[in-house]
Coordinates of C-alpha atoms and ligand atoms in Angstrom, one line a residue:
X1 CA -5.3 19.9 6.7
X2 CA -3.2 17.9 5.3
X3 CA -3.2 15.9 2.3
X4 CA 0.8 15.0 1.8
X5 CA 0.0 11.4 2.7
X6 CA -2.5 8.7 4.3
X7 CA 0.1 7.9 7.0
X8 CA -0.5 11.1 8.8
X9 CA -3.7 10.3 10.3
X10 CA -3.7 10.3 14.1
X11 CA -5.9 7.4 15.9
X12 CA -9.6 8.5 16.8
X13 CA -11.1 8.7 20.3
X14 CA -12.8 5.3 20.0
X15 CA -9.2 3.6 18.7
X16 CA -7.3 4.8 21.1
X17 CA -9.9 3.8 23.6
X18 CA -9.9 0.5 22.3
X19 CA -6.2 0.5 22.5
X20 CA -6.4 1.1 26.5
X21 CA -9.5 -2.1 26.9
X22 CA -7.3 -4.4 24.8
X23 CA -6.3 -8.2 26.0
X24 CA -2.3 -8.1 25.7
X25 CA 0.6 -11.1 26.4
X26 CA 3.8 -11.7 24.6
X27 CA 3.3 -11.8 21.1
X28 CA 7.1 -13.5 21.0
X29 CA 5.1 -16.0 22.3
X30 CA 2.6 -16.0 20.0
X31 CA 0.4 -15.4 23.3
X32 CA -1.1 -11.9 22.6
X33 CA -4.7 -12.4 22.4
X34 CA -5.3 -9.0 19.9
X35 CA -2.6 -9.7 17.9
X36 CA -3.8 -13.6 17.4
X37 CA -7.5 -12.3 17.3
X38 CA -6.6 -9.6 14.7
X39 CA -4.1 -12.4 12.5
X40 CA -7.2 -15.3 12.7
X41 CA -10.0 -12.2 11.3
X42 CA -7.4 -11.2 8.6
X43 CA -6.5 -14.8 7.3
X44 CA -10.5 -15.7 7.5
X45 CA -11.4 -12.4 5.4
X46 CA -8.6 -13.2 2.8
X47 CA -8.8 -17.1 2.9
X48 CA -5.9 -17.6 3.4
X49 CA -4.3 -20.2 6.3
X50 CA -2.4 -17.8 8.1
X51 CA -1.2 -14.3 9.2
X52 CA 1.7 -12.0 11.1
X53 CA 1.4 -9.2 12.4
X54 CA 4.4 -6.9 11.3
X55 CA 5.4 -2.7 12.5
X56 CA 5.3 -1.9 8.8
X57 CA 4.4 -2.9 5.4
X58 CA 8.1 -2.4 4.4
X59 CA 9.0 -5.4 6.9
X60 CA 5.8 -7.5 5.1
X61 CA 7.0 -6.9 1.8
X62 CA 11.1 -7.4 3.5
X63 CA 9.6 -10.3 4.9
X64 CA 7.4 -12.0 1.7
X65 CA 10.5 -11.3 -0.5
X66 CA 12.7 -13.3 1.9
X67 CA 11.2 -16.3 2.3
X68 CA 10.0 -16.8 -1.3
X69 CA 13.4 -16.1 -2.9
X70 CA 17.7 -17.6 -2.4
X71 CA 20.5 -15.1 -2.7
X72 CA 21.1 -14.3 -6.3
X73 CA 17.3 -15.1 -7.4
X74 CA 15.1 -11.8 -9.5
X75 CA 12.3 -10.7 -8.8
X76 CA 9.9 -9.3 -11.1
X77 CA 8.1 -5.9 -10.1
X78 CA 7.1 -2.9 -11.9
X79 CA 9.8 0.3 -12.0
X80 CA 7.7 2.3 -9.5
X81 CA 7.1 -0.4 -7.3
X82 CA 7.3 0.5 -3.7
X83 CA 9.5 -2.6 -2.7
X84 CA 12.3 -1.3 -5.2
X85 CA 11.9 2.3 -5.6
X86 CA 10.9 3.0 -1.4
X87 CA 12.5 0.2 1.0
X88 CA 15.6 1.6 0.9
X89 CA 17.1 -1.1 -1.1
X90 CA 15.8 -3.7 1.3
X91 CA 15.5 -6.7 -1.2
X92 CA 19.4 -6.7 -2.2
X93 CA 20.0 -5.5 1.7
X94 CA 17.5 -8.4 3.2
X95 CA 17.3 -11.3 0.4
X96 CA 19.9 -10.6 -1.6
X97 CA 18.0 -11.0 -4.5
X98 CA 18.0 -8.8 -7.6
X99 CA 15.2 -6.7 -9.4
X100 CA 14.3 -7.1 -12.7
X101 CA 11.9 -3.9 -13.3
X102 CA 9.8 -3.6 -15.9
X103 CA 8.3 -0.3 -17.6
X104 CA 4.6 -0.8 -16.7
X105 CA 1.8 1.5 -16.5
X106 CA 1.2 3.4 -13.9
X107 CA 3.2 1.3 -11.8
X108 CA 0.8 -2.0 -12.9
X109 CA 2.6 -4.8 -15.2
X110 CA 0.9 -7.2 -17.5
X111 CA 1.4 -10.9 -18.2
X112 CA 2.9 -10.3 -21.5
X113 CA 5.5 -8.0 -19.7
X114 CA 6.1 -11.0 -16.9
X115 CA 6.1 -13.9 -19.4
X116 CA 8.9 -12.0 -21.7
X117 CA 11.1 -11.3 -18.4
X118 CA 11.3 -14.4 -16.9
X119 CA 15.0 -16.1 -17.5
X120 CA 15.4 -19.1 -19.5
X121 CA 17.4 -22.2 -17.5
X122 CA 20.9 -20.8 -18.2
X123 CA 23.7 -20.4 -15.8
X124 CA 24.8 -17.5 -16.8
X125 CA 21.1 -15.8 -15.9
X126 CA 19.9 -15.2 -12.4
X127 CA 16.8 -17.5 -11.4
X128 CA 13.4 -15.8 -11.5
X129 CA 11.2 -16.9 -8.8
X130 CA 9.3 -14.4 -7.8
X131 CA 7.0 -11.8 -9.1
X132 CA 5.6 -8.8 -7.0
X133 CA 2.2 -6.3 -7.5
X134 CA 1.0 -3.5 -6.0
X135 CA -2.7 -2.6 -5.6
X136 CA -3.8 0.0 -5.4
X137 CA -0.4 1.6 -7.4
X138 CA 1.1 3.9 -5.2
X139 CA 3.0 6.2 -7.5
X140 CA 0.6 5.2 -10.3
X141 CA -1.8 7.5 -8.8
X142 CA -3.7 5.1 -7.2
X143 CA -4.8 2.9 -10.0
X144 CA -6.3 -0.7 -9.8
X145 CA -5.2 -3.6 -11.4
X146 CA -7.7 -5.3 -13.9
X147 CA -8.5 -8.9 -12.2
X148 CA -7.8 -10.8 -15.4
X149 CA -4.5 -9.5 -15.5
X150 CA -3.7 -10.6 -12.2
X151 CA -5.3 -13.8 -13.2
X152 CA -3.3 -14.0 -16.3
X153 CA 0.2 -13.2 -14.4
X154 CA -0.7 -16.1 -12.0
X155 CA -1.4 -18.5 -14.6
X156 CA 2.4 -17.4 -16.0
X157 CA 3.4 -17.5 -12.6
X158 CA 2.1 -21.1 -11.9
X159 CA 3.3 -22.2 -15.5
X160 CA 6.8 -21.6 -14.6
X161 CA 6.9 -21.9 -11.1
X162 CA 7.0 -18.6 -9.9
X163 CA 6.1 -17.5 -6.5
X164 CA 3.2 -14.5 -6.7
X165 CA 3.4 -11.9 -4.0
X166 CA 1.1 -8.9 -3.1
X167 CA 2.1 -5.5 -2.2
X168 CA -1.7 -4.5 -1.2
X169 CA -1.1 -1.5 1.3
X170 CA -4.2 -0.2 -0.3
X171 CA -5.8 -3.1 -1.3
X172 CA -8.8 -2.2 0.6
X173 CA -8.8 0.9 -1.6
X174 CA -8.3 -1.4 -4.3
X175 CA -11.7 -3.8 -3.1
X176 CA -14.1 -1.0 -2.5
X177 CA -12.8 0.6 -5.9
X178 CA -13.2 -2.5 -8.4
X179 CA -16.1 -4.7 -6.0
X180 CA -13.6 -7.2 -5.9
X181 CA -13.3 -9.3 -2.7
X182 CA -10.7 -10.1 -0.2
X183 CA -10.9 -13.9 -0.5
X184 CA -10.6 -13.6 -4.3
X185 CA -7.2 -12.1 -4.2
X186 CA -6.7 -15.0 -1.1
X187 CA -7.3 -17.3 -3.7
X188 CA -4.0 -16.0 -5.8
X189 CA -1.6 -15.0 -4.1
X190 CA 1.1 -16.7 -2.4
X191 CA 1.0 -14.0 0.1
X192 CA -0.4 -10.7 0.3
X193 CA 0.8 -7.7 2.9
X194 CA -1.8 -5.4 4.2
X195 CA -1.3 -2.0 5.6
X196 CA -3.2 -0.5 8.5
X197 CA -1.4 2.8 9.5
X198 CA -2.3 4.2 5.8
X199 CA -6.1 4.9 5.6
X200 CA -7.3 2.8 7.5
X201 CA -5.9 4.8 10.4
X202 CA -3.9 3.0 12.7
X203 CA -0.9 4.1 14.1
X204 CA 1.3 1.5 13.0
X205 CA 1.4 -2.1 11.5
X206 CA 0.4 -4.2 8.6
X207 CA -0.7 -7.6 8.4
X208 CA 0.8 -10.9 5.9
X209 CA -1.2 -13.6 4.7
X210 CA 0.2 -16.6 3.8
X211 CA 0.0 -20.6 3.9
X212 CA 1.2 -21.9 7.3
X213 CA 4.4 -23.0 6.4
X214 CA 5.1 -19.3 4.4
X215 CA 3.8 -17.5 8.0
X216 CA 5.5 -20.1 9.9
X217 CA 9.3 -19.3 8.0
X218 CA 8.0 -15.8 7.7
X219 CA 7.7 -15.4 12.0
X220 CA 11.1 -16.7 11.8
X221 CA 12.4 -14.0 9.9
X222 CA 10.3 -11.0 11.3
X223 CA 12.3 -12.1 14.4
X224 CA 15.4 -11.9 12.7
X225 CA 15.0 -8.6 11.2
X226 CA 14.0 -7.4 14.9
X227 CA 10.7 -7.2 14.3
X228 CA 9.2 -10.1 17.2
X229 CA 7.0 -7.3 19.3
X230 CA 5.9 -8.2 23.0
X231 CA 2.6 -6.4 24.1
X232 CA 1.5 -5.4 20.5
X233 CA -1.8 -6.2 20.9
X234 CA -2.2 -2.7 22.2
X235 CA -1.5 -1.4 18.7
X236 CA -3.0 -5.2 17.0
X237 CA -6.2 -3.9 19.1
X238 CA -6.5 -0.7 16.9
X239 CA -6.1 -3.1 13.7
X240 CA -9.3 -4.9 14.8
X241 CA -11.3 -1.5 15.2
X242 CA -10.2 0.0 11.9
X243 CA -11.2 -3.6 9.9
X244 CA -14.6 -2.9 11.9
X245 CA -14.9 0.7 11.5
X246 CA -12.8 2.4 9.1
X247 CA -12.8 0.2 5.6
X248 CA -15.8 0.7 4.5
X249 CA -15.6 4.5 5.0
X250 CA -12.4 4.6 2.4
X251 CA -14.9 5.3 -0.3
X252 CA -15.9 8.4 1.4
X253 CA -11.9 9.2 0.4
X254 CA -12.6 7.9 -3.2
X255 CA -15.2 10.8 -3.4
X256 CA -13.6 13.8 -2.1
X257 CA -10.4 13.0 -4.3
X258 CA -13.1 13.4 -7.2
X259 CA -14.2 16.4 -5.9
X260 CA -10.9 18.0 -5.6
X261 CA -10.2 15.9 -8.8
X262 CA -12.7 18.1 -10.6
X263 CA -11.8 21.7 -9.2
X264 CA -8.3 21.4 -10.2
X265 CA -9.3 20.2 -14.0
X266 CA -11.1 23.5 -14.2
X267 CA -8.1 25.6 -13.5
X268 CA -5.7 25.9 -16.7
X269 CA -2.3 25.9 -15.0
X270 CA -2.9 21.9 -14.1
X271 CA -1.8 20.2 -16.8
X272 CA -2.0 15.8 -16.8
X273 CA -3.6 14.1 -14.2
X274 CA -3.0 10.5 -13.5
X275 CA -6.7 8.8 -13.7
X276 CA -8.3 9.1 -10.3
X277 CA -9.0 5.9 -9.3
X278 CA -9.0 6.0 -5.1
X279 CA -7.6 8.1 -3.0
X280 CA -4.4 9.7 -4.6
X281 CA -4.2 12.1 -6.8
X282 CA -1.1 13.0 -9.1
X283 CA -0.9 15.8 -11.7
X284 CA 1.2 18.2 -13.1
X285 CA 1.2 22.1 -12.4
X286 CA 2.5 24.4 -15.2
X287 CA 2.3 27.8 -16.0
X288 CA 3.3 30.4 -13.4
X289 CA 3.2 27.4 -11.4
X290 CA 5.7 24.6 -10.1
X291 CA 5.0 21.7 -7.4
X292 CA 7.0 23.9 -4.9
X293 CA 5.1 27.2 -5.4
X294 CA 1.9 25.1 -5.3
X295 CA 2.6 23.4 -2.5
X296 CA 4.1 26.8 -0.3
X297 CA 0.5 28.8 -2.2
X298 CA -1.8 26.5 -0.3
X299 CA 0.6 25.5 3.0
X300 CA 0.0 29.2 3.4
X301 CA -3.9 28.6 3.5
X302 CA -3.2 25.8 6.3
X303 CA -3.2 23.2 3.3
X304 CA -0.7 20.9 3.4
X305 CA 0.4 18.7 -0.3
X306 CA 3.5 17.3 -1.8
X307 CA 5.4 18.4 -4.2
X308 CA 6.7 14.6 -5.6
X309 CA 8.8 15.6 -8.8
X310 CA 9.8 18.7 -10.4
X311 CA 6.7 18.5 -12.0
X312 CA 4.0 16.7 -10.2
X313 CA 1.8 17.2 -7.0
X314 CA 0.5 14.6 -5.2
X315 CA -2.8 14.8 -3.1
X316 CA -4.3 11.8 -0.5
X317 CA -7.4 11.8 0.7
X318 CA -8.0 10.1 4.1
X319 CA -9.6 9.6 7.5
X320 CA -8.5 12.8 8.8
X321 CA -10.2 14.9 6.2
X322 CA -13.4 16.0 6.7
X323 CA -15.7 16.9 4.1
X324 CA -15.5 20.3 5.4
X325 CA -11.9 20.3 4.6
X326 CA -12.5 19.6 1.0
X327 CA -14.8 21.9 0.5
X328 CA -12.3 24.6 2.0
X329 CA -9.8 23.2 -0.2
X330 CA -11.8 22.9 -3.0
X331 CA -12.4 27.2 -2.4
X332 CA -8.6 27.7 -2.0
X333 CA -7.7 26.0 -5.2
X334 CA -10.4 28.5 -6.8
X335 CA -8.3 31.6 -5.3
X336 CA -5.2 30.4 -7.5
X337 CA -5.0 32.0 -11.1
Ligands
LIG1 C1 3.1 2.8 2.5 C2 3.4 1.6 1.6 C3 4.1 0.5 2.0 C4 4.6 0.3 3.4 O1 5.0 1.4 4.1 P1 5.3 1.4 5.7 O2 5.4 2.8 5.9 O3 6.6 0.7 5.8 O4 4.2 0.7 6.4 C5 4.3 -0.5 1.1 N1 3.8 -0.4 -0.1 C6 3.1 0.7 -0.6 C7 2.6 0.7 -1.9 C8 2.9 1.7 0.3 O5 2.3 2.8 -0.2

């Protein structure tokens, strides 16, 4: 059972029998049929004009930052956004751009915040041009953004010519959370990067949106970075059976993470909880207790969670557990005094 991450979901019978029926070429190319099949359903669900297929959401992000920004350039983004606190340095490694992070909540920033940090004209200040989100908030716990924020930062970002780009490796989390819709965000963003291997189950992958001249510069540069795959459509092929069969089954996730949510509130040695939102949940242990001893107290029961901080745990729920598996875990949390 385990519960240390979304990514650790293995493909299902049915995927992996897709995978083995699925219409391949040289994606290089552009002459895989799953992988241009999988790109056209993405960019119609979204709106948007166009779409790569990418190994990871790191190299969407890598990617998205790239092309919107020169050497030298900021980018705006929340302190415990993935694509500065998780790529490994990647957008002063790959764009050469610097971060300008901002405090936030719960990893989500607000107009106000982006308005205040944007430079003035001034040679001695590096150009803003970009600002980046994340939804759902991976270290936030989870947690949504509010639509009229993101509306209000794009009406900043199009006031001072700003590109707007969308770290939404969850965003289907994010959809079936808030009722938002794809083709809303679409509408918004410059481009937007979409994961598959996390909950929705694939093994690999993630998907950019874009207009056609971002995708087009953006194929460019996914070659670049070695990223230009041959036969993907194998693995594109599993993309187009989890957009069929395993989004709408995320909010199955949404409730057991309540459910485990609510059997940890009732024991005293958890201490503050992030708002549970989606699928992630982060709280603190005290007491007896640290992350460590929780984490080794229920690996011992066959549970498996991560200990994130010296204080916090961090649980995600996902395709892989069953609601059997809550309930079990919901039993051994009960065991622990
Ligand atoms: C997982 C994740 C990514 C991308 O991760 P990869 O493992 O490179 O696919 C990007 N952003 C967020 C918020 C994530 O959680």
């Amino acid at each position: 059972m385990d519960f240390r991450s979304d990514t650790f979901t293995k493909p299902t019978p049915a995927m992996l029998e897709t995978m083995l029926k699925a219409p391949i070429g040289d994606d290089v190319f552009s002459e895989d049929p799953s992988v241009n099949e999988l790109e056209a359903r993405m960019s119609a669900l979204f709106g948007m004009e166009a779409a790569l297929y990418c190994p990871s959401g790191t190299m969407s992000n890598q990617i998205a930052i790239k092309v919107h920004t020169q050497p030298g350039d900021e980018v705006i983004c929340s302190s415990l956004a993935h694509v500065y606190i998780y790529e490994g340095g990647g957008i002063a490694f790959n764009a050469g751009a610097q971060v300008r992070p901002l405090e936030g909540d719960r990893g989500m920033i607000t107009a106000a915040d982006v308005e205040a940090a944007i430079n003035p004209d001034d040679v001695h200040k590096a150009r803003t041009s970009l600002v980046c989100l994340e939804n759902t908030s991976n270290r936030g716990g989870g947690c949504c953004y509010n639509w009229e924020e993101i509306e209000k930062i794009k009406a900043v970002c199009t006031e001072h010519g700003l590109k707007l780009h969308l770290d939404g490796a969850r965003l289907f989390n994010a959809l079936l959370a808030t009722g938002q819709t794809a083709a809303q965000y679409g509408q918004v963003f410059d481009s937007i990067s979409v994961c598959l291997n996390k909950g929705l189950g694939c093994p690999m992958g993630s998907v950019l949106l874009g207009s056609k001249t971002f995708i087009k510069e953006a194929r460019r540069v996914r070659k670049k970075l070695g990223g230009g795959m041959r036969q993907a459509g194998f693995m594109a092929a599993t993309g187009i059976y989890a957009l069929e069969h395993h989004v709408e089954r995320l909010a199955d996730d949404h409730t057991h993470a309540k459910m485990i949510a609510a059997a940890l509130l009732e024991q005293t040695f958890v201490g503050h909880m992030l708002p549970v939102e989606t699928n992630i949940l982060i709280f603190e242990v005290h007491g007896g207790w640290t992350p460590v001893k929780f984490r080794d107290y229920l690996e011992r029961e066959g549970i498996r969670v991560m200990a994130i901080s010296t204080t916090q745990v961090r649980i995600v729920l996902h395709l892989d557990i069953t609601p059997e598996m809550v309930e079990k875990t919901i039993a051994a949390i009960r065991t622990m005094a």
